PDB file of C-alpha atoms in Angstrom:
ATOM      1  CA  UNK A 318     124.811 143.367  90.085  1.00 30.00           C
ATOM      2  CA  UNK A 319     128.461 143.403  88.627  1.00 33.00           C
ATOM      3  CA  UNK A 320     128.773 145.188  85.179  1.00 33.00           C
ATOM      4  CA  UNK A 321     131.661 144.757  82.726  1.00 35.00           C
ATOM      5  CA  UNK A 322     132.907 148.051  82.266  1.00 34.00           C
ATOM      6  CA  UNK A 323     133.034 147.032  78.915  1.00 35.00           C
ATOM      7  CA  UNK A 324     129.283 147.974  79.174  1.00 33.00           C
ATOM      8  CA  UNK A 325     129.512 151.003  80.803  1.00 33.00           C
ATOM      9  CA  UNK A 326     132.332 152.333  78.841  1.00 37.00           C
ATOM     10  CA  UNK A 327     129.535 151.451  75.664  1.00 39.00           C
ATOM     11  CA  UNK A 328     127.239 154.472  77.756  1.00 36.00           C
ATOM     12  CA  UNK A 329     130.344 156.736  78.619  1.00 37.00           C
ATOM     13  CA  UNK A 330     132.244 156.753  75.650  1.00 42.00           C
ATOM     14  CA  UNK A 331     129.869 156.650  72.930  1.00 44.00           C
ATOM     15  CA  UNK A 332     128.489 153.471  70.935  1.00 44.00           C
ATOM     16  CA  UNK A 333     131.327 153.154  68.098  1.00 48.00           C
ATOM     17  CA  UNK A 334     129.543 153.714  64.554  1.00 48.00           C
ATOM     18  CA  UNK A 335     129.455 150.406  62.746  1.00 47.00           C
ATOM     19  CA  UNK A 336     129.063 152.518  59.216  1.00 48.00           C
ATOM     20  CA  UNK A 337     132.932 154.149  60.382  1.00 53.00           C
ATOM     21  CA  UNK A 338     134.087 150.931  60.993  1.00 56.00           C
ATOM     22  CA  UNK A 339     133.336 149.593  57.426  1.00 61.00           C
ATOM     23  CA  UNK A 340     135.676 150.762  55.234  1.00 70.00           C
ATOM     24  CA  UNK A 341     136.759 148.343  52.258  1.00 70.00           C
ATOM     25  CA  UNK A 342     140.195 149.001  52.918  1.00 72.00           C
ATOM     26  CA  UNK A 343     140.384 148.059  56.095  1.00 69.00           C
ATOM     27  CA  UNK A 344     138.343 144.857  55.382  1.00 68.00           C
ATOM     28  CA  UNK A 345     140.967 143.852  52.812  1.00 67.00           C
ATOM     29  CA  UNK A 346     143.661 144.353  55.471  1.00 61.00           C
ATOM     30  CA  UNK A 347     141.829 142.374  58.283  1.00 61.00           C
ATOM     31  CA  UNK A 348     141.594 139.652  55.832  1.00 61.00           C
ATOM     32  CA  UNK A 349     145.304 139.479  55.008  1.00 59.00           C
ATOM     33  CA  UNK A 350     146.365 139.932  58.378  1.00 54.00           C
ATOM     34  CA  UNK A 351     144.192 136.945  59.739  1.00 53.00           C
ATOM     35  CA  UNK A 352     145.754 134.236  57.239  1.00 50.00           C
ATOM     36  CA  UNK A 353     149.416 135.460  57.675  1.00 49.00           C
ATOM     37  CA  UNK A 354     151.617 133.420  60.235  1.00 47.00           C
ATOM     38  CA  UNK A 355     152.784 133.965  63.384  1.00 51.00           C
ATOM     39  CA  UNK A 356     155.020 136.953  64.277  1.00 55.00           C
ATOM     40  CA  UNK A 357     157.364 136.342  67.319  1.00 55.00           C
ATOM     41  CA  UNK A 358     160.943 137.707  65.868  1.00 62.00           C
ATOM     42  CA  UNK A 359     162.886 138.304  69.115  1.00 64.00           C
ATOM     43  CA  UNK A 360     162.113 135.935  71.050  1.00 72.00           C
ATOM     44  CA  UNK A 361     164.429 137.325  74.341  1.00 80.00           C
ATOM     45  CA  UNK A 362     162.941 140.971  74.045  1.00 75.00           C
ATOM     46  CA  UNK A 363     159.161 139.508  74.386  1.00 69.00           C
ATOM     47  CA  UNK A 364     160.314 137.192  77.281  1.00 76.00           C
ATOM     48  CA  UNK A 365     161.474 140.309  79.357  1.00 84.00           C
ATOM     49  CA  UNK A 366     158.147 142.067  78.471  1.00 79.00           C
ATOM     50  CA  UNK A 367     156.331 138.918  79.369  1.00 77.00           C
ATOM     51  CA  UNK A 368     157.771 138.881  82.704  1.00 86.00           C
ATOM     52  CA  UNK A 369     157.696 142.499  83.700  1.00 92.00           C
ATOM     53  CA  UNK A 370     153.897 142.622  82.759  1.00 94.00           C
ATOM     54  CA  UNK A 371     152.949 139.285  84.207  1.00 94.00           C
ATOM     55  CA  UNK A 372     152.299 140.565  87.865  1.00 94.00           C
ATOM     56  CA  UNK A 373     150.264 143.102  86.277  1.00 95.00           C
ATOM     57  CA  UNK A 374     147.856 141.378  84.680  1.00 96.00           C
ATOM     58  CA  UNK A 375     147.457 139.027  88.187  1.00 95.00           C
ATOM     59  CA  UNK A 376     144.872 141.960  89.388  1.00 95.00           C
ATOM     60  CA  UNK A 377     142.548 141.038  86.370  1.00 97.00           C
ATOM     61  CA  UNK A 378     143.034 137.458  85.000  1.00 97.00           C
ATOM     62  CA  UNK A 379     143.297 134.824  87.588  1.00 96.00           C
ATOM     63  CA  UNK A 380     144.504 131.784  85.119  1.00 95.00           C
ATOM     64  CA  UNK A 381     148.212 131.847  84.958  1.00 93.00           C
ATOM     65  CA  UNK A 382     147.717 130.126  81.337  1.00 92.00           C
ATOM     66  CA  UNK A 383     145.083 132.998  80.234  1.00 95.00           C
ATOM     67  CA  UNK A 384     147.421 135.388  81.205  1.00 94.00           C
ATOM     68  CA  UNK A 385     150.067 134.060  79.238  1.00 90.00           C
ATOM     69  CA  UNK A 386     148.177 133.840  75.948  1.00 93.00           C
ATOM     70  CA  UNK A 387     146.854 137.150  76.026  1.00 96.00           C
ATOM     71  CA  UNK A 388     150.332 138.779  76.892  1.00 94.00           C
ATOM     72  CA  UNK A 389     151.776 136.455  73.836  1.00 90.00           C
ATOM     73  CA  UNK A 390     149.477 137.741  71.801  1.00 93.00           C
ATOM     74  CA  UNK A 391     149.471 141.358  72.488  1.00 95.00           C
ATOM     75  CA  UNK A 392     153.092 141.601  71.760  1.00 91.00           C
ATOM     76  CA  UNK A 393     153.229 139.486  68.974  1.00 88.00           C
ATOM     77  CA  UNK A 394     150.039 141.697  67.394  1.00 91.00           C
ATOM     78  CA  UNK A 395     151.203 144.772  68.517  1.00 93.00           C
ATOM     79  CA  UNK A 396     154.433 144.162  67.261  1.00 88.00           C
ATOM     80  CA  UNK A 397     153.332 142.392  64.046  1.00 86.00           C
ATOM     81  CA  UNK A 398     153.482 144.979  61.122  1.00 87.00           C
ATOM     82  CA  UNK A 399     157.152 146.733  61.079  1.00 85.00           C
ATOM     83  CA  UNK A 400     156.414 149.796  59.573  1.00 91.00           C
ATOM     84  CA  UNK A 401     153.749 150.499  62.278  1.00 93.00           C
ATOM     85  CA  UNK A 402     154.484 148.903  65.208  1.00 93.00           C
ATOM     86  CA  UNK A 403     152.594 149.778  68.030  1.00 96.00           C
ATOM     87  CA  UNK A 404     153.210 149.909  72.226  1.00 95.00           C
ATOM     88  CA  UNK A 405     152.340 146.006  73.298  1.00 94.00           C
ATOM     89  CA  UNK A 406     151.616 147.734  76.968  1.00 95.00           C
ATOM     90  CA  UNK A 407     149.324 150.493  75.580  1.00 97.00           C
ATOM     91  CA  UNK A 408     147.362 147.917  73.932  1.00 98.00           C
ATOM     92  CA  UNK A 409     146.957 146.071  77.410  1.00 97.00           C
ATOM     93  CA  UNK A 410     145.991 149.902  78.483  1.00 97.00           C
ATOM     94  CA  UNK A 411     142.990 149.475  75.846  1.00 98.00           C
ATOM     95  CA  UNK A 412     141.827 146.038  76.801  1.00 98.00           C
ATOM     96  CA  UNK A 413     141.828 147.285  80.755  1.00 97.00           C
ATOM     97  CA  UNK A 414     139.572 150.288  79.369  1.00 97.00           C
ATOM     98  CA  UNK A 415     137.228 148.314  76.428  1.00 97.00           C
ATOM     99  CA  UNK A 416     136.755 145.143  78.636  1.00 97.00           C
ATOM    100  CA  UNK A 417     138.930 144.977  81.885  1.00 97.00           C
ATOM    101  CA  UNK A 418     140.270 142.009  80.497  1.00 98.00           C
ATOM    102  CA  UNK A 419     137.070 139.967  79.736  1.00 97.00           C
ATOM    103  CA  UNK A 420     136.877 137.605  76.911  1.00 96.00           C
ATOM    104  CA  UNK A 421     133.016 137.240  77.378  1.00 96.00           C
ATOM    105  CA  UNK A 422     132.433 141.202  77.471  1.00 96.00           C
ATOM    106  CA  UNK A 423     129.536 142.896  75.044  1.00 96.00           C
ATOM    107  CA  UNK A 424     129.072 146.358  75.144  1.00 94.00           C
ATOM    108  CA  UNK A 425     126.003 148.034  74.413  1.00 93.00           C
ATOM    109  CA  UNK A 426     126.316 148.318  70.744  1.00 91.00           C
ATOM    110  CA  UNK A 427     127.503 144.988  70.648  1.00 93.00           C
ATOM    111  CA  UNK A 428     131.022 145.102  70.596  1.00 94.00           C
ATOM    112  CA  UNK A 429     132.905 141.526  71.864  1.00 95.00           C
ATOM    113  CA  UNK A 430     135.712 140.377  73.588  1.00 96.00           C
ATOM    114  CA  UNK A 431     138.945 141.483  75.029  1.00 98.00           C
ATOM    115  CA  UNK A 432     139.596 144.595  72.931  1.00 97.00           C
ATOM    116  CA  UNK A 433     135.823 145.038  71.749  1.00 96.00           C
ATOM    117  CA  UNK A 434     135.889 144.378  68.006  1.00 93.00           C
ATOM    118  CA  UNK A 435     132.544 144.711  66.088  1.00 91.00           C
ATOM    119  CA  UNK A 436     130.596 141.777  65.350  1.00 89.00           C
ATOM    120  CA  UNK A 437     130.507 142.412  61.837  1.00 87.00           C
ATOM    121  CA  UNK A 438     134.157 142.046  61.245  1.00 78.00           C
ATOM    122  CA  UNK A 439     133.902 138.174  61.290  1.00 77.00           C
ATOM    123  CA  UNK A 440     130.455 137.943  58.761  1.00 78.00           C
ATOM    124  CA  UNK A 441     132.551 140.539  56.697  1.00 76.00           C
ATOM    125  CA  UNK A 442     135.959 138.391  56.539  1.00 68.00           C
ATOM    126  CA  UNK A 443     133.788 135.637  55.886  1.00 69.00           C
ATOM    127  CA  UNK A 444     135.017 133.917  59.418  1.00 70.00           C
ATOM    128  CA  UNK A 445     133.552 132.435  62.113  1.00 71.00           C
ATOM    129  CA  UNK A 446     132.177 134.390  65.274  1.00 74.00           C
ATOM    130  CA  UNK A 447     135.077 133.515  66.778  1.00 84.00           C
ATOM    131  CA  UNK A 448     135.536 137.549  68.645  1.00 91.00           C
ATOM    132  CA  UNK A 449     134.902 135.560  72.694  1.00 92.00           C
ATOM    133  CA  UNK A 450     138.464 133.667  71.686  1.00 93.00           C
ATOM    134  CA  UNK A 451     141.417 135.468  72.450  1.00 95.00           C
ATOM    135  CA  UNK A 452     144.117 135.686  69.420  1.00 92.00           C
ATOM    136  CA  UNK A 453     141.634 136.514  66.419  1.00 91.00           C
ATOM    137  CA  UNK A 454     140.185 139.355  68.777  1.00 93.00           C
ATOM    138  CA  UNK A 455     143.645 140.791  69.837  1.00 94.00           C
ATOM    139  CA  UNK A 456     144.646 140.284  66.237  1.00 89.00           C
ATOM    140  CA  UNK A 457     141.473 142.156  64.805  1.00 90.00           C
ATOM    141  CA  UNK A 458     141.282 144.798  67.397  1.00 93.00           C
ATOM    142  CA  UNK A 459     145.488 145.547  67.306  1.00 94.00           C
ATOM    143  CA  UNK A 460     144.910 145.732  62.822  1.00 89.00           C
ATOM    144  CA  UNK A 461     141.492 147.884  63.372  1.00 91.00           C
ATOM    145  CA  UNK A 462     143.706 149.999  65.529  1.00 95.00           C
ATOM    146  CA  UNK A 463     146.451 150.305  63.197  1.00 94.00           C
ATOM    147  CA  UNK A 464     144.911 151.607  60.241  1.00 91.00           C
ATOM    148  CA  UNK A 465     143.186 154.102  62.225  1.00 94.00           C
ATOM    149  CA  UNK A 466     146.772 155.184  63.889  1.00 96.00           C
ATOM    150  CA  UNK A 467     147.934 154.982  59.655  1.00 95.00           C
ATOM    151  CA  UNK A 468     144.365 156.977  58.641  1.00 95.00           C
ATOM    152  CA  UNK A 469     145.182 159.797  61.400  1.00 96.00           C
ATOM    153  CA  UNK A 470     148.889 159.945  60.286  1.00 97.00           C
ATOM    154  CA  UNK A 471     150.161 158.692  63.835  1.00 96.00           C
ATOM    155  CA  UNK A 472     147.713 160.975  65.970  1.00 96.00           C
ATOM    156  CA  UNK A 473     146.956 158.655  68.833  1.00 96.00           C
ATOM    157  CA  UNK A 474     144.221 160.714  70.526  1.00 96.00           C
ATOM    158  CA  UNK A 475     142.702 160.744  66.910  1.00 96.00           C
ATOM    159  CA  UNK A 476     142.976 157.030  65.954  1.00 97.00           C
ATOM    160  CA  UNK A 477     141.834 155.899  69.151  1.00 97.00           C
ATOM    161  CA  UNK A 478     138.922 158.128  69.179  1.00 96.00           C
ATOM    162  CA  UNK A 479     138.033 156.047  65.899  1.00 95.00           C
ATOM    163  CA  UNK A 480     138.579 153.003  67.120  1.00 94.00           C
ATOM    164  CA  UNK A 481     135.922 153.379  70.069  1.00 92.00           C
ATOM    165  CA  UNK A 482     133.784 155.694  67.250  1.00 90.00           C
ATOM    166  CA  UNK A 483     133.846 158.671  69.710  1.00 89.00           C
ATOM    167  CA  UNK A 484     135.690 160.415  66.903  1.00 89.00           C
ATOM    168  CA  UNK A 485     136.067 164.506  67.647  1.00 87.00           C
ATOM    169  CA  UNK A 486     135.891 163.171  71.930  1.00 91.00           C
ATOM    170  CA  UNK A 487     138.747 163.392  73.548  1.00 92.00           C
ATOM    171  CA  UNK A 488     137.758 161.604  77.095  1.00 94.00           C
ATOM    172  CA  UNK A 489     138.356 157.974  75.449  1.00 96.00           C
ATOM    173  CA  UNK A 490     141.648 158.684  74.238  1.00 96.00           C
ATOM    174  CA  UNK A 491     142.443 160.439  77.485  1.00 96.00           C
ATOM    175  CA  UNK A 492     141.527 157.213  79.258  1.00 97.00           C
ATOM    176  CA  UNK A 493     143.385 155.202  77.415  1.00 96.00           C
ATOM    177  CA  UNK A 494     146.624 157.080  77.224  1.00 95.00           C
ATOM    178  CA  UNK A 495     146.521 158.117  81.282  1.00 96.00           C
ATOM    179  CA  UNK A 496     145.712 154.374  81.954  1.00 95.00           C
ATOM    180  CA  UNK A 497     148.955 153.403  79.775  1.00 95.00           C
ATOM    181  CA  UNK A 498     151.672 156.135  81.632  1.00 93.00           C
ATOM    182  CA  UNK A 499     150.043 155.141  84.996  1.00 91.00           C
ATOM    183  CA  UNK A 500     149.223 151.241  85.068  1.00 88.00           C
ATOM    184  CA  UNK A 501     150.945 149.872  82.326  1.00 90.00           C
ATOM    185  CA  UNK A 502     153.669 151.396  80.708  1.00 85.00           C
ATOM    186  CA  UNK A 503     157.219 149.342  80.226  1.00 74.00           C
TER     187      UNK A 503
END
């Protein structure tokens, strides 16, 4: 039997704590972010990046289309808010980690999709389920991710430790961060 590591990264790295995860603040921001429009700006930069990190992603999507989309929308996510803009590769280092690039992944405690996001996020935006389809979970997972980074003034090993609510760990961020200087990093 085959299990998503998304799974066994729920048993590793600690189920994240849905009561951490539910601050108002960060519902009001997950809200705005999900009705604002699309974000491409340069349009040349994100082609390079899009064809350096194409190949890469070969190893764990098969679908030249699904590729595409979810290296659009890393970059345009990742990229999204200019006063915190964020690595688009070290987000596809998370995604290997949380899911190895599976839509359809649920961890233990629940958590869905490409970058994991907490079921409850949709129920509390008042959305649809919709965590399985690719841009609202990149675009909820890169915004939860963000205002942790904002919440742990820039500390990276702290902010992803909250994301994955193995807060005070340091073996998640570790992961993450080795995974991005060895695999992914552009």
């Amino acid at each position: 039997m085959i299990w998503s590591l998304a799974l066994i990264s729920g048993a590793v790295w600690g189920a994240p704590h849905t009561d951490e995860q539910r601050e108002p603040e960060l519902k009001e921001l997950l809200r705005k972010i999900l009705t604002s429009a699309d974000c491409f700006g340069d349009r040349y930069e994100a082609e390079v990046w899009h064809k350096a990190m194409e190949p890469r992603l070969r190893a764990f999507v098969s679908r030249y289309e699904d590729r595409v989309e979810i290296l659009d929308h890393v970059y345009c996510e990742a990229k999204r808010d200019p006063d915190l803009q964020m690595p688009p590769d070290l987000i596809l280092a998370l995604i290997e980690v949380e899911s190895r690039f599976d839509a359809w992944a649920v961890s233990r405690s629940g958590a869905v999709g490409l970058m994991q996001v907490m079921p409850f996020w949709p129920t509390q935006l008042g959305m649809q389920n919709q965590l399985v389809r690719t841009a609202p979970n990149i675009r909820m997972g890169c915004e939860i991710l963000r205002y942790y980074l904002r919440a742990e003034h820039n500390n990276w090993a702290r902010a992803l430790a909250r994301y994955n609510g193995s807060a005070g760990r340091n073996s998640y961020p570790a992961l993450i961060l080795s995974r991005w200087q060895h695999a992914w990093r552009f």
